Short mmCIF file of N, CA and C in Angstrom, two decimals:
data_model
loop_
_atom_site.label_atom_id
_atom_site.label_comp_id
_atom_site.label_asym_id
_atom_site.label_seq_id
_atom_site.Cartn_x
_atom_site.Cartn_y
_atom_site.Cartn_z
N MET A 229 0.86 -1.18 0.00
CA MET A 229 0.00 0.00 0.00
C MET A 229 0.90 1.24 0.00
N ASN A 230 0.58 2.20 -0.84
CA ASN A 230 1.40 3.41 -0.86
C ASN A 230 0.90 4.42 0.18
N ASN A 231 1.72 5.45 0.39
CA ASN A 231 1.42 6.46 1.42
C ASN A 231 0.06 7.10 1.23
N GLN A 232 -0.27 7.48 0.00
CA GLN A 232 -1.52 8.20 -0.23
C GLN A 232 -2.75 7.33 0.03
N ASN A 233 -2.69 6.07 -0.39
CA ASN A 233 -3.83 5.18 -0.14
C ASN A 233 -4.04 4.98 1.36
N LEU A 234 -2.94 4.78 2.07
CA LEU A 234 -3.03 4.59 3.52
C LEU A 234 -3.53 5.87 4.19
N ALA A 235 -3.03 7.01 3.74
CA ALA A 235 -3.46 8.30 4.30
C ALA A 235 -4.97 8.49 4.12
N ILE A 236 -5.46 8.20 2.93
CA ILE A 236 -6.89 8.34 2.64
C ILE A 236 -7.71 7.39 3.51
N LYS A 237 -7.22 6.17 3.66
CA LYS A 237 -7.96 5.18 4.44
C LYS A 237 -8.03 5.57 5.91
N ILE A 238 -6.92 6.05 6.46
CA ILE A 238 -6.90 6.47 7.87
C ILE A 238 -7.83 7.66 8.09
N LYS A 239 -7.75 8.64 7.19
CA LYS A 239 -8.62 9.81 7.31
C LYS A 239 -10.09 9.40 7.21
N ASP A 240 -10.40 8.50 6.28
CA ASP A 240 -11.77 8.03 6.12
C ASP A 240 -12.26 7.31 7.38
N LEU A 241 -11.43 6.43 7.94
CA LEU A 241 -11.81 5.73 9.17
C LEU A 241 -12.01 6.71 10.33
N ARG A 242 -11.13 7.71 10.40
CA ARG A 242 -11.26 8.73 11.46
C ARG A 242 -12.58 9.47 11.32
N ASN A 243 -12.90 9.87 10.10
CA ASN A 243 -14.15 10.59 9.86
C ASN A 243 -15.37 9.73 10.15
N ARG A 244 -15.33 8.46 9.76
CA ARG A 244 -16.44 7.55 10.03
C ARG A 244 -16.66 7.36 11.53
N LYS A 245 -15.58 7.39 12.28
CA LYS A 245 -15.67 7.26 13.74
C LYS A 245 -16.15 8.57 14.37
N GLY A 246 -16.13 9.66 13.60
CA GLY A 246 -16.57 10.95 14.10
C GLY A 246 -15.50 11.67 14.89
N PHE A 247 -14.24 11.28 14.68
CA PHE A 247 -13.12 11.89 15.40
C PHE A 247 -12.55 13.07 14.62
N SER A 248 -12.16 14.09 15.33
CA SER A 248 -11.31 15.13 14.76
C SER A 248 -9.87 14.59 14.84
N GLN A 249 -8.94 15.27 14.20
CA GLN A 249 -7.55 14.86 14.32
C GLN A 249 -7.10 14.93 15.78
N GLU A 250 -7.56 15.94 16.48
CA GLU A 250 -7.20 16.09 17.90
C GLU A 250 -7.74 14.92 18.73
N GLN A 251 -8.97 14.53 18.46
CA GLN A 251 -9.56 13.40 19.20
C GLN A 251 -8.84 12.10 18.91
N LEU A 252 -8.44 11.88 17.65
CA LEU A 252 -7.67 10.68 17.32
C LEU A 252 -6.31 10.73 17.99
N SER A 253 -5.73 11.91 18.04
CA SER A 253 -4.46 12.09 18.72
C SER A 253 -4.57 11.68 20.19
N GLU A 254 -5.61 12.14 20.85
CA GLU A 254 -5.81 11.80 22.26
C GLU A 254 -6.10 10.31 22.44
N ALA A 255 -6.95 9.75 21.59
CA ALA A 255 -7.33 8.34 21.72
C ALA A 255 -6.16 7.40 21.44
N SER A 256 -5.29 7.80 20.53
CA SER A 256 -4.16 6.95 20.15
C SER A 256 -2.89 7.25 20.95
N LYS A 257 -2.91 8.35 21.68
CA LYS A 257 -1.74 8.81 22.43
C LYS A 257 -0.56 9.12 21.48
N LEU A 258 -0.91 9.61 20.29
CA LEU A 258 0.07 10.08 19.32
C LEU A 258 -0.07 11.58 19.21
N SER A 259 0.99 12.26 18.82
CA SER A 259 0.90 13.72 18.69
C SER A 259 0.00 14.08 17.52
N ILE A 260 -0.61 15.24 17.61
CA ILE A 260 -1.47 15.69 16.51
C ILE A 260 -0.63 15.87 15.25
N ARG A 261 0.61 16.28 15.40
CA ARG A 261 1.51 16.43 14.24
C ARG A 261 1.73 15.09 13.54
N THR A 262 1.85 14.02 14.32
CA THR A 262 2.00 12.68 13.73
C THR A 262 0.76 12.31 12.93
N ILE A 263 -0.41 12.58 13.50
CA ILE A 263 -1.67 12.29 12.80
C ILE A 263 -1.74 13.10 11.50
N GLN A 264 -1.38 14.37 11.56
CA GLN A 264 -1.41 15.23 10.37
C GLN A 264 -0.47 14.71 9.29
N ARG A 265 0.74 14.33 9.68
CA ARG A 265 1.72 13.83 8.71
C ARG A 265 1.26 12.53 8.06
N ILE A 266 0.66 11.65 8.86
CA ILE A 266 0.16 10.38 8.33
C ILE A 266 -0.97 10.64 7.34
N GLU A 267 -1.90 11.52 7.71
CA GLU A 267 -3.05 11.80 6.84
C GLU A 267 -2.66 12.57 5.57
N LYS A 268 -1.54 13.26 5.58
CA LYS A 268 -1.06 13.95 4.38
C LYS A 268 -0.24 13.02 3.50
N GLY A 269 0.08 11.82 4.02
CA GLY A 269 0.91 10.89 3.26
C GLY A 269 2.38 11.20 3.37
N ALA A 270 2.75 12.08 4.30
CA ALA A 270 4.14 12.46 4.48
C ALA A 270 4.89 11.45 5.34
N SER A 271 4.17 10.56 5.97
CA SER A 271 4.77 9.58 6.86
C SER A 271 3.91 8.32 6.86
N ILE A 272 4.55 7.17 6.97
CA ILE A 272 3.83 5.90 7.04
C ILE A 272 3.90 5.41 8.48
N PRO A 273 2.76 5.10 9.10
CA PRO A 273 2.81 4.58 10.47
C PRO A 273 3.42 3.19 10.49
N ARG A 274 4.33 2.97 11.40
CA ARG A 274 5.00 1.68 11.50
C ARG A 274 4.92 1.18 12.93
N GLY A 275 5.01 -0.11 13.07
CA GLY A 275 5.12 -0.72 14.38
C GLY A 275 4.11 -0.24 15.39
N ASP A 276 4.63 0.33 16.46
CA ASP A 276 3.79 0.76 17.58
C ASP A 276 2.79 1.84 17.17
N THR A 277 3.20 2.73 16.28
CA THR A 277 2.30 3.78 15.81
C THR A 277 1.10 3.18 15.09
N LEU A 278 1.34 2.19 14.25
CA LEU A 278 0.26 1.52 13.54
C LEU A 278 -0.69 0.84 14.52
N ILE A 279 -0.14 0.19 15.51
CA ILE A 279 -0.97 -0.50 16.51
C ILE A 279 -1.81 0.51 17.29
N LYS A 280 -1.22 1.63 17.70
CA LYS A 280 -1.97 2.66 18.43
C LYS A 280 -3.11 3.22 17.59
N LEU A 281 -2.84 3.45 16.31
CA LEU A 281 -3.87 3.98 15.41
C LEU A 281 -5.01 2.98 15.24
N THR A 282 -4.68 1.73 14.98
CA THR A 282 -5.74 0.75 14.75
C THR A 282 -6.58 0.54 15.99
N ARG A 283 -5.97 0.54 17.15
CA ARG A 283 -6.74 0.39 18.39
C ARG A 283 -7.67 1.58 18.60
N ALA A 284 -7.17 2.78 18.36
CA ALA A 284 -7.99 3.98 18.55
C ALA A 284 -9.15 4.02 17.56
N LEU A 285 -8.93 3.49 16.36
CA LEU A 285 -9.96 3.49 15.33
C LEU A 285 -10.87 2.26 15.41
N GLY A 286 -10.52 1.32 16.27
CA GLY A 286 -11.35 0.12 16.44
C GLY A 286 -11.27 -0.84 15.26
N VAL A 287 -10.10 -0.89 14.62
CA VAL A 287 -9.88 -1.79 13.49
C VAL A 287 -8.61 -2.60 13.73
N THR A 288 -8.36 -3.57 12.88
CA THR A 288 -7.12 -4.34 12.94
C THR A 288 -6.18 -3.83 11.86
N PRO A 289 -4.88 -4.15 11.96
CA PRO A 289 -3.97 -3.77 10.88
C PRO A 289 -4.42 -4.35 9.53
N ASP A 290 -5.01 -5.55 9.55
CA ASP A 290 -5.52 -6.14 8.31
C ASP A 290 -6.62 -5.29 7.69
N ASP A 291 -7.46 -4.69 8.52
CA ASP A 291 -8.52 -3.82 8.01
C ASP A 291 -7.95 -2.57 7.35
N LEU A 292 -6.83 -2.14 7.84
CA LEU A 292 -6.23 -0.88 7.41
C LEU A 292 -5.33 -1.03 6.19
N LEU A 293 -4.63 -2.13 6.12
CA LEU A 293 -3.61 -2.31 5.09
C LEU A 293 -4.08 -3.23 3.98
N GLU A 294 -3.64 -2.93 2.78
CA GLU A 294 -3.84 -3.83 1.65
C GLU A 294 -2.54 -4.59 1.49
N TRP A 295 -2.52 -5.81 1.95
CA TRP A 295 -1.28 -6.59 1.99
C TRP A 295 -0.86 -7.07 0.61
N THR A 296 0.45 -7.01 0.37
CA THR A 296 1.07 -7.67 -0.78
C THR A 296 2.24 -8.45 -0.23
N ASP A 297 2.76 -9.38 -1.01
CA ASP A 297 3.86 -10.21 -0.53
C ASP A 297 5.06 -9.38 -0.08
N ILE A 298 5.41 -8.38 -0.85
CA ILE A 298 6.58 -7.56 -0.51
C ILE A 298 6.32 -6.76 0.76
N GLU A 299 5.18 -6.10 0.84
CA GLU A 299 4.87 -5.29 2.01
C GLU A 299 4.63 -6.14 3.24
N ASP A 300 4.08 -7.34 3.06
CA ASP A 300 3.82 -8.22 4.21
C ASP A 300 5.06 -8.38 5.06
N LYS A 301 6.16 -8.70 4.43
CA LYS A 301 7.39 -8.98 5.17
C LYS A 301 7.85 -7.77 5.95
N GLY A 302 7.84 -6.61 5.33
CA GLY A 302 8.29 -5.40 6.02
C GLY A 302 7.41 -5.03 7.20
N TYR A 303 6.10 -5.03 7.02
CA TYR A 303 5.20 -4.67 8.11
C TYR A 303 5.19 -5.71 9.20
N LEU A 304 5.28 -6.99 8.82
CA LEU A 304 5.30 -8.03 9.84
C LEU A 304 6.56 -7.93 10.68
N ILE A 305 7.67 -7.63 10.06
CA ILE A 305 8.91 -7.45 10.82
C ILE A 305 8.77 -6.26 11.77
N LEU A 306 8.23 -5.14 11.28
CA LEU A 306 8.06 -3.96 12.12
C LEU A 306 7.09 -4.23 13.26
N LEU A 307 6.00 -4.93 12.98
CA LEU A 307 5.04 -5.24 14.04
C LEU A 307 5.67 -6.16 15.08
N ASN A 308 6.44 -7.14 14.62
CA ASN A 308 7.11 -8.03 15.56
C ASN A 308 8.14 -7.29 16.39
N LEU A 309 8.91 -6.41 15.77
CA LEU A 309 9.92 -5.65 16.50
C LEU A 309 9.28 -4.71 17.51
N SER A 310 8.12 -4.17 17.18
CA SER A 310 7.47 -3.24 18.11
C SER A 310 6.93 -3.96 19.33
N ALA A 311 6.76 -5.27 19.23
CA ALA A 311 6.26 -6.05 20.37
C ALA A 311 7.38 -6.41 21.35
N ILE A 312 8.62 -6.21 20.92
CA ILE A 312 9.76 -6.56 21.78
C ILE A 312 9.94 -5.55 22.88
#
């Protein structure tokens, strides 16, 4: 999944939940700047950030990401490392 697709999906999920960026920031315990950068496609959430976002939005990483073989390995490694 590229940055823009992920950014659109996160923003859409946030809007469906009725959250402002500030409310998502509070619910996820991420800075509002991080939320803004992710929604602009300037940054890709990885590891712990991805987990915090999905929990705050009430979805799983599978719901958020469109998995491909190449991306699977990278995200799975990051998710595993964030659990350490």
